[in-house]
Amino acid sequence: MKLFLRLAIFLLALGVVVWGWPRMKGKLSLTNLPISVVSLPEWTEEKVLATINDYRQEQSLGVLAPNEKLNMAARARLAVLLAYEDVSGELTGLSREKSLDLVGYNYSWVGDLSVLDLSRSGNIIDYWKSDKNALETLEEPNLKDVGLSIKQEGNTVSVYVLLGSQAKKAAVRQAPAKVSWGGPELWAAINKRRVELGVGQLGQKDELCTIAAIRLNQILDLGSLDAHAGFEPTLKRDDLKWISEKYNISEFLISGYDTPQDAVNAWENTLGHKKLLSGGEYVWGCVYSQNRFGVAIAAY
């Protein structure tokens, strides 16, 4: 009986190999096994802005227009939030309002939205809708302009959105000739001249913007250039020294010029400062400017 049972099992197994395998081998392979692969979405400023504007249109609100000054302020603010968790700006001096002031954006309305370490598969609108203040900002009809900064790391993303509405040019603010340019215009003029001199444009780094913003703030409080006296102490601050450990950093100061091109010409004609424009070793940088004072940070 045992011998018969073993023989039956052997014949059954043989039938599977001889009859079943030719039909199965075309179906099972390492390439057609049902493996589930999750592809996380890439986050870009354009996609986040489109998502925000889609939501505002659903609420019958006006769409927000990209603004380069707000973009620049948003990059500095996100760097401050990520590095120092300085929401109020008390630690670094770079509050939301100060960041707008430094890029020369005169506002009548201002708001911001942020999220740190959100899953890249998450819904950013649902996140903001869950917070009363964020939802009110998202649905504020008086906001017209927007700047964004995004940092992706692994499976998470951090986003800072700065929203504003520019103040109407009204009464005279402070007499004589008004300066109509700031950091973005000076940055563009610097990179234009670098291209002309064959060394290529500087790429912007948010941490360098933090240094530039703090230094400009110091100079504006002083009311004059400080001959770089505050540069080294700023780099040696406990919360900032990691930046100078990561990069070789140089500072270039300017004051008193009516146009960005005048400022660039002055740098080019000053011994030592010309390296900002012709130094091929520099690959990163950031510029902040206000009231004819300018701080350019360059690094490699």
mmCIF file of C-alpha atoms in Angstrom:
data_model
loop_
_atom_site.group_PDB
_atom_site.id
_atom_site.type_symbol
_atom_site.label_atom_id
_atom_site.label_comp_id
_atom_site.label_asym_id
_atom_site.label_seq_id
_atom_site.Cartn_x
_atom_site.Cartn_y
_atom_site.Cartn_z
ATOM 1 C CA MET A 1 0.000 0.000 0.000
ATOM 2 C CA LYS A 2 2.797 2.438 0.910
ATOM 3 C CA LEU A 3 4.615 1.588 -2.301
ATOM 4 C CA PHE A 4 1.475 2.305 -4.313
ATOM 5 C CA LEU A 5 0.950 5.669 -2.564
ATOM 6 C CA ARG A 6 4.518 6.774 -3.245
ATOM 7 C CA LEU A 7 4.187 5.782 -6.893
ATOM 8 C CA ALA A 8 0.962 7.813 -7.248
ATOM 9 C CA ILE A 9 2.594 10.925 -5.755
ATOM 10 C CA PHE A 10 5.615 10.518 -8.055
ATOM 11 C CA LEU A 11 3.395 10.221 -11.157
ATOM 12 C CA LEU A 12 1.413 13.332 -10.090
ATOM 13 C CA ALA A 13 4.610 15.342 -9.679
ATOM 14 C CA LEU A 14 5.912 14.122 -13.003
ATOM 15 C CA GLY A 15 2.682 15.187 -14.675
ATOM 16 C CA VAL A 16 3.068 18.725 -13.300
ATOM 17 C CA VAL A 17 6.642 18.930 -14.604
ATOM 18 C CA VAL A 18 5.935 17.441 -18.029
ATOM 19 C CA TRP A 19 2.492 18.919 -18.692
ATOM 20 C CA GLY A 20 2.347 22.049 -16.523
ATOM 21 C CA TRP A 21 5.830 23.527 -16.744
ATOM 22 C CA PRO A 22 5.724 24.380 -20.491
ATOM 23 C CA ARG A 23 2.579 26.400 -19.801
ATOM 24 C CA MET A 24 3.868 27.989 -16.615
ATOM 25 C CA LYS A 25 7.408 28.939 -17.662
ATOM 26 C CA GLY A 26 6.176 31.613 -20.040
ATOM 27 C CA LYS A 27 4.154 33.203 -17.263
ATOM 28 C CA LEU A 28 6.548 33.251 -14.342
ATOM 29 C CA SER A 29 9.827 35.137 -14.486
ATOM 30 C CA LEU A 30 11.726 37.721 -12.478
ATOM 31 C CA THR A 31 10.528 40.371 -14.888
ATOM 32 C CA ASN A 32 6.812 39.661 -14.776
ATOM 33 C CA LEU A 33 6.288 38.935 -11.091
ATOM 34 C CA PRO A 34 3.702 41.388 -9.700
ATOM 35 C CA ILE A 35 6.014 43.789 -7.831
ATOM 36 C CA SER A 36 4.456 47.055 -6.630
ATOM 37 C CA VAL A 37 6.696 50.121 -7.163
ATOM 38 C CA VAL A 38 5.623 53.450 -5.678
ATOM 39 C CA SER A 39 6.804 56.475 -7.664
ATOM 40 C CA LEU A 40 6.770 59.627 -5.550
ATOM 41 C CA PRO A 41 5.949 62.881 -7.337
ATOM 42 C CA GLU A 42 8.581 65.565 -7.946
ATOM 43 C CA TRP A 43 7.611 68.883 -6.371
ATOM 44 C CA THR A 44 8.366 72.098 -8.248
ATOM 45 C CA GLU A 45 7.489 75.716 -7.626
ATOM 46 C CA GLU A 46 5.375 75.692 -10.796
ATOM 47 C CA LYS A 47 3.347 72.683 -9.650
ATOM 48 C CA VAL A 48 2.735 74.075 -6.158
ATOM 49 C CA LEU A 49 1.669 77.442 -7.593
ATOM 50 C CA ALA A 50 -0.675 75.698 -10.050
ATOM 51 C CA THR A 51 -2.194 73.709 -7.163
ATOM 52 C CA ILE A 52 -2.746 76.879 -5.127
ATOM 53 C CA ASN A 53 -4.238 78.751 -8.080
ATOM 54 C CA ASP A 54 -6.518 75.829 -8.970
ATOM 55 C CA TYR A 55 -7.894 75.896 -5.437
ATOM 56 C CA ARG A 56 -8.355 79.690 -5.473
ATOM 57 C CA GLN A 57 -10.214 79.485 -8.776
ATOM 58 C CA GLU A 58 -12.509 76.840 -7.305
ATOM 59 C CA GLN A 59 -13.298 79.377 -4.575
ATOM 60 C CA SER A 60 -13.902 82.119 -7.205
ATOM 61 C CA LEU A 61 -10.766 83.971 -6.097
ATOM 62 C CA GLY A 62 -8.138 85.641 -8.273
ATOM 63 C CA VAL A 63 -5.027 83.691 -9.265
ATOM 64 C CA LEU A 64 -1.660 84.671 -7.810
ATOM 65 C CA ALA A 65 1.097 86.004 -10.084
ATOM 66 C CA PRO A 66 4.751 84.928 -9.582
ATOM 67 C CA ASN A 67 6.961 87.733 -8.287
ATOM 68 C CA GLU A 68 10.764 87.465 -8.335
ATOM 69 C CA LYS A 69 11.212 89.699 -5.276
ATOM 70 C CA LEU A 70 8.870 87.460 -3.293
ATOM 71 C CA ASN A 71 10.725 84.382 -4.610
ATOM 72 C CA MET A 72 13.976 85.771 -3.266
ATOM 73 C CA ALA A 73 12.460 86.594 0.131
ATOM 74 C CA ALA A 74 10.801 83.153 0.284
ATOM 75 C CA ARG A 75 14.144 81.379 -0.313
ATOM 76 C CA ALA A 76 15.762 83.227 2.574
ATOM 77 C CA ARG A 77 12.794 82.573 4.873
ATOM 78 C CA LEU A 78 12.715 78.827 4.120
ATOM 79 C CA ALA A 79 16.448 78.609 4.827
ATOM 80 C CA VAL A 80 15.853 80.294 8.196
ATOM 81 C CA LEU A 81 12.981 77.927 9.026
ATOM 82 C CA LEU A 82 14.933 74.797 8.078
ATOM 83 C CA ALA A 83 18.219 75.748 9.713
ATOM 84 C CA TYR A 84 17.021 77.606 12.819
ATOM 85 C CA GLU A 85 13.246 77.055 13.127
ATOM 86 C CA ASP A 86 13.096 80.836 13.461
ATOM 87 C CA VAL A 87 9.422 81.419 12.642
ATOM 88 C CA SER A 88 9.243 84.889 14.202
ATOM 89 C CA GLY A 89 12.637 86.091 12.956
ATOM 90 C CA GLU A 90 13.795 87.008 16.464
ATOM 91 C CA LEU A 91 16.847 84.736 16.318
ATOM 92 C CA THR A 92 18.217 85.708 12.899
ATOM 93 C CA GLY A 93 16.569 89.109 12.464
ATOM 94 C CA LEU A 94 14.972 87.849 9.252
ATOM 95 C CA SER A 95 11.252 88.051 9.953
ATOM 96 C CA ARG A 96 8.697 87.784 7.169
ATOM 97 C CA GLU A 97 8.298 91.559 7.037
ATOM 98 C CA LYS A 98 12.061 92.178 7.160
ATOM 99 C CA SER A 99 12.644 89.773 4.265
ATOM 100 C CA LEU A 100 10.163 91.785 2.186
ATOM 101 C CA ASP A 101 11.782 95.031 3.210
ATOM 102 C CA LEU A 102 15.210 93.785 2.171
ATOM 103 C CA VAL A 103 14.108 92.843 -1.353
ATOM 104 C CA GLY A 104 12.253 96.141 -1.793
ATOM 105 C CA TYR A 105 8.710 94.773 -1.956
ATOM 106 C CA ASN A 106 6.376 97.446 -0.602
ATOM 107 C CA TYR A 107 3.177 95.725 0.454
ATOM 108 C CA SER A 108 -0.305 96.633 1.543
ATOM 109 C CA TRP A 109 -1.225 93.004 2.279
ATOM 110 C CA VAL A 110 1.069 90.143 3.246
ATOM 111 C CA GLY A 111 0.675 86.516 4.282
ATOM 112 C CA ASP A 112 2.614 83.281 4.245
ATOM 113 C CA LEU A 113 2.032 79.533 4.140
ATOM 114 C CA SER A 114 4.525 76.874 5.145
ATOM 115 C CA VAL A 115 4.911 73.176 5.733
ATOM 116 C CA LEU A 116 8.042 71.315 6.811
ATOM 117 C CA ASP A 117 8.724 67.636 6.142
ATOM 118 C CA LEU A 118 5.441 66.848 4.413
ATOM 119 C CA SER A 119 5.320 63.477 2.656
ATOM 120 C CA ARG A 120 5.854 63.956 -1.074
ATOM 121 C CA SER A 121 2.682 61.940 -1.616
ATOM 122 C CA GLY A 122 0.733 64.252 0.701
ATOM 123 C CA ASN A 123 -1.895 66.853 -0.203
ATOM 124 C CA ILE A 124 -0.599 70.327 0.576
ATOM 125 C CA ILE A 125 -3.986 72.032 0.179
ATOM 126 C CA ASP A 126 -5.621 69.636 2.663
ATOM 127 C CA TYR A 127 -2.754 70.336 5.064
ATOM 128 C CA TRP A 128 -3.349 74.103 4.931
ATOM 129 C CA LYS A 129 -7.138 73.715 5.023
ATOM 130 C CA SER A 130 -6.790 71.909 8.345
ATOM 131 C CA ASP A 131 -5.390 75.079 9.945
ATOM 132 C CA LYS A 132 -7.706 78.079 10.381
ATOM 133 C CA ASN A 133 -5.029 80.764 9.890
ATOM 134 C CA ALA A 134 -3.515 79.020 6.871
ATOM 135 C CA LEU A 135 -6.932 78.591 5.275
ATOM 136 C CA GLU A 136 -7.723 82.295 5.755
ATOM 137 C CA THR A 137 -4.412 83.172 4.073
ATOM 138 C CA LEU A 138 -5.051 80.722 1.235
ATOM 139 C CA GLU A 139 -8.470 82.307 0.612
ATOM 140 C CA GLU A 140 -7.530 85.977 1.159
ATOM 141 C CA PRO A 141 -8.940 87.843 -1.869
ATOM 142 C CA ASN A 142 -6.619 90.856 -1.482
ATOM 143 C CA LEU A 143 -3.439 88.857 -2.137
ATOM 144 C CA LYS A 144 -2.138 89.207 -5.703
ATOM 145 C CA ASP A 145 1.548 88.160 -5.866
ATOM 146 C CA VAL A 146 3.390 85.058 -4.732
ATOM 147 C CA GLY A 147 6.914 83.770 -4.181
ATOM 148 C CA LEU A 148 7.804 80.160 -3.392
ATOM 149 C CA SER A 149 10.714 78.107 -2.152
ATOM 150 C CA ILE A 150 10.828 74.291 -2.050
ATOM 151 C CA LYS A 151 13.295 71.860 -0.482
ATOM 152 C CA GLN A 152 12.954 68.141 -1.286
ATOM 153 C CA GLU A 153 14.778 65.593 0.838
ATOM 154 C CA GLY A 154 14.156 61.889 0.403
ATOM 155 C CA ASN A 155 10.449 61.177 0.730
ATOM 156 C CA THR A 156 9.604 64.553 2.268
ATOM 157 C CA VAL A 157 9.271 68.118 1.048
ATOM 158 C CA SER A 158 9.314 71.514 2.787
ATOM 159 C CA VAL A 159 7.527 74.473 1.219
ATOM 160 C CA TYR A 160 7.386 78.171 2.066
ATOM 161 C CA VAL A 161 4.978 80.447 0.217
ATOM 162 C CA LEU A 162 5.098 84.224 0.585
ATOM 163 C CA LEU A 163 2.033 86.135 -0.600
ATOM 164 C CA GLY A 164 1.538 89.855 -0.958
ATOM 165 C CA SER A 165 -0.192 92.744 -2.593
ATOM 166 C CA GLN A 166 1.909 95.748 -3.497
ATOM 167 C CA ALA A 167 1.153 99.098 -1.964
ATOM 168 C CA LYS A 168 -0.099 101.709 -4.354
ATOM 169 C CA LYS A 169 2.400 104.440 -5.004
ATOM 170 C CA ALA A 170 1.028 107.166 -2.908
ATOM 171 C CA ALA A 171 2.436 110.127 -1.218
ATOM 172 C CA VAL A 172 6.097 110.820 -1.082
ATOM 173 C CA ARG A 173 7.879 108.550 1.236
ATOM 174 C CA GLN A 174 11.138 110.276 1.764
ATOM 175 C CA ALA A 175 12.087 112.862 -0.624
ATOM 176 C CA PRO A 176 14.744 113.023 -3.097
ATOM 177 C CA ALA A 177 15.251 110.571 -5.890
ATOM 178 C CA LYS A 178 13.620 107.266 -5.168
ATOM 179 C CA VAL A 179 15.676 104.122 -5.672
ATOM 180 C CA SER A 180 13.667 101.778 -7.869
ATOM 181 C CA TRP A 181 16.046 98.799 -7.749
ATOM 182 C CA GLY A 182 17.064 96.260 -5.150
ATOM 183 C CA GLY A 183 18.658 92.857 -4.750
ATOM 184 C CA PRO A 184 17.073 91.070 -7.759
ATOM 185 C CA GLU A 185 18.167 93.810 -10.170
ATOM 186 C CA LEU A 186 21.695 93.952 -8.735
ATOM 187 C CA TRP A 187 21.950 90.137 -8.887
ATOM 188 C CA ALA A 188 20.936 90.197 -12.563
ATOM 189 C CA ALA A 189 23.492 92.915 -13.353
ATOM 190 C CA ILE A 190 26.288 90.976 -11.617
ATOM 191 C CA ASN A 191 25.528 87.763 -13.496
ATOM 192 C CA LYS A 192 25.212 89.605 -16.809
ATOM 193 C CA ARG A 193 28.700 91.056 -16.379
ATOM 194 C CA ARG A 194 30.134 87.679 -15.295
ATOM 195 C CA VAL A 195 28.814 86.126 -18.501
ATOM 196 C CA GLU A 196 30.358 88.968 -20.514
ATOM 197 C CA LEU A 197 33.690 88.305 -18.796
ATOM 198 C CA GLY A 198 33.455 84.591 -19.592
ATOM 199 C CA VAL A 199 33.192 83.158 -16.067
ATOM 200 C CA GLY A 200 29.510 82.192 -16.027
ATOM 201 C CA GLN A 201 26.650 83.060 -13.739
ATOM 202 C CA LEU A 202 26.593 82.441 -10.000
ATOM 203 C CA GLY A 203 24.053 79.909 -8.750
ATOM 204 C CA GLN A 204 21.962 81.010 -5.796
ATOM 205 C CA LYS A 205 22.170 79.186 -2.440
ATOM 206 C CA ASP A 206 19.602 79.863 0.276
ATOM 207 C CA GLU A 207 22.127 79.670 3.122
ATOM 208 C CA LEU A 208 24.224 82.366 1.436
ATOM 209 C CA CYS A 209 21.068 84.481 1.163
ATOM 210 C CA THR A 210 20.721 84.191 4.936
ATOM 211 C CA ILE A 211 24.226 85.651 5.375
ATOM 212 C CA ALA A 212 23.541 88.427 2.832
ATOM 213 C CA ALA A 213 20.229 89.351 4.476
ATOM 214 C CA ILE A 214 21.715 89.511 7.968
ATOM 215 C CA ARG A 215 24.683 91.578 6.791
ATOM 216 C CA LEU A 216 22.488 94.056 4.910
ATOM 217 C CA ASN A 217 20.318 94.391 7.992
ATOM 218 C CA GLN A 218 23.412 95.234 10.067
ATOM 219 C CA ILE A 219 24.569 97.841 7.554
ATOM 220 C CA LEU A 220 21.155 99.464 7.277
ATOM 221 C CA ASP A 221 20.992 99.727 11.084
ATOM 222 C CA LEU A 222 24.464 101.290 11.068
ATOM 223 C CA GLY A 223 23.599 103.642 8.202
ATOM 224 C CA SER A 224 26.956 103.131 6.494
ATOM 225 C CA LEU A 225 29.309 100.417 5.279
ATOM 226 C CA ASP A 226 31.309 98.798 8.082
ATOM 227 C CA ALA A 227 34.412 97.833 6.061
ATOM 228 C CA HIS A 228 33.436 94.156 6.568
ATOM 229 C CA ALA A 229 33.790 94.506 10.353
ATOM 230 C CA GLY A 230 30.633 92.510 10.938
ATOM 231 C CA PHE A 231 31.340 89.792 8.362
ATOM 232 C CA GLU A 232 33.606 87.452 10.351
ATOM 233 C CA PRO A 233 31.561 87.739 13.578
ATOM 234 C CA THR A 234 28.443 86.830 11.577
ATOM 235 C CA LEU A 235 30.125 83.756 10.077
ATOM 236 C CA LYS A 236 31.321 82.667 13.533
ATOM 237 C CA ARG A 237 27.874 82.776 15.136
ATOM 238 C CA ASP A 238 27.003 79.361 16.590
ATOM 239 C CA ASP A 239 23.907 79.099 14.408
ATOM 240 C CA LEU A 240 25.728 80.139 11.212
ATOM 241 C CA LYS A 241 29.270 78.782 11.404
ATOM 242 C CA TRP A 242 28.268 75.570 9.593
ATOM 243 C CA ILE A 243 27.903 77.678 6.442
ATOM 244 C CA SER A 244 31.516 78.916 6.487
ATOM 245 C CA GLU A 245 32.630 75.351 7.256
ATOM 246 C CA LYS A 246 30.854 74.185 4.107
ATOM 247 C CA TYR A 247 31.970 76.991 1.720
ATOM 248 C CA ASN A 248 34.847 79.402 1.120
ATOM 249 C CA ILE A 249 32.928 82.674 1.389
ATOM 250 C CA SER A 250 33.729 86.250 0.341
ATOM 251 C CA GLU A 251 31.750 89.428 0.910
ATOM 252 C CA PHE A 252 31.487 92.440 -1.423
ATOM 253 C CA LEU A 253 29.872 95.685 -0.252
ATOM 254 C CA ILE A 254 28.622 98.721 -2.167
ATOM 255 C CA SER A 255 26.762 101.934 -1.386
ATOM 256 C CA GLY A 256 25.616 105.179 -2.918
ATOM 257 C CA TYR A 257 24.909 104.242 -6.552
ATOM 258 C CA ASP A 258 21.728 105.155 -8.418
ATOM 259 C CA THR A 259 21.518 102.087 -10.666
ATOM 260 C CA PRO A 260 22.594 98.422 -10.479
ATOM 261 C CA GLN A 261 24.895 98.986 -13.455
ATOM 262 C CA ASP A 262 26.617 101.889 -11.663
ATOM 263 C CA ALA A 263 27.196 99.592 -8.675
ATOM 264 C CA VAL A 264 28.622 96.832 -10.887
ATOM 265 C CA ASN A 265 30.904 99.338 -12.662
ATOM 266 C CA ALA A 266 32.175 100.543 -9.298
ATOM 267 C CA TRP A 267 32.991 96.985 -8.198
ATOM 268 C CA GLU A 268 34.759 96.309 -11.479
ATOM 269 C CA ASN A 269 36.925 99.391 -11.075
ATOM 270 C CA THR A 270 37.883 98.682 -7.451
ATOM 271 C CA LEU A 271 40.912 96.530 -6.660
ATOM 272 C CA GLY A 272 39.822 93.300 -4.985
ATOM 273 C CA HIS A 273 36.124 93.771 -5.668
ATOM 274 C CA LYS A 274 36.491 92.938 -9.363
ATOM 275 C CA LYS A 275 36.808 89.246 -8.399
ATOM 276 C CA LEU A 276 33.069 89.208 -7.782
ATOM 277 C CA LEU A 277 32.652 89.751 -11.524
ATOM 278 C CA SER A 278 35.697 87.999 -12.975
ATOM 279 C CA GLY A 279 36.496 85.320 -10.407
ATOM 280 C CA GLY A 280 35.903 81.969 -12.049
ATOM 281 C CA GLU A 281 36.427 80.162 -8.738
ATOM 282 C CA TYR A 282 33.134 81.509 -7.426
ATOM 283 C CA VAL A 283 30.157 79.328 -8.360
ATOM 284 C CA TRP A 284 27.533 80.212 -5.723
ATOM 285 C CA GLY A 285 26.231 83.476 -4.358
ATOM 286 C CA CYS A 286 23.395 85.711 -3.234
ATOM 287 C CA VAL A 287 22.756 89.458 -3.236
ATOM 288 C CA TYR A 288 20.639 91.711 -1.030
ATOM 289 C CA SER A 289 20.260 95.436 -1.602
ATOM 290 C CA GLN A 290 18.194 98.352 -0.321
ATOM 291 C CA ASN A 291 18.442 102.141 -0.296
ATOM 292 C CA ARG A 292 21.650 102.108 -2.417
ATOM 293 C CA PHE A 293 23.371 99.703 -0.002
ATOM 294 C CA GLY A 294 24.292 96.308 -1.403
ATOM 295 C CA VAL A 295 25.774 93.076 -0.015
ATOM 296 C CA ALA A 296 26.990 90.388 -2.391
ATOM 297 C CA ILE A 297 28.087 87.018 -1.027
ATOM 298 C CA ALA A 298 30.123 84.749 -3.329
ATOM 299 C CA ALA A 299 31.384 81.258 -2.528
ATOM 300 C CA TYR A 300 32.887 78.033 -3.804
#
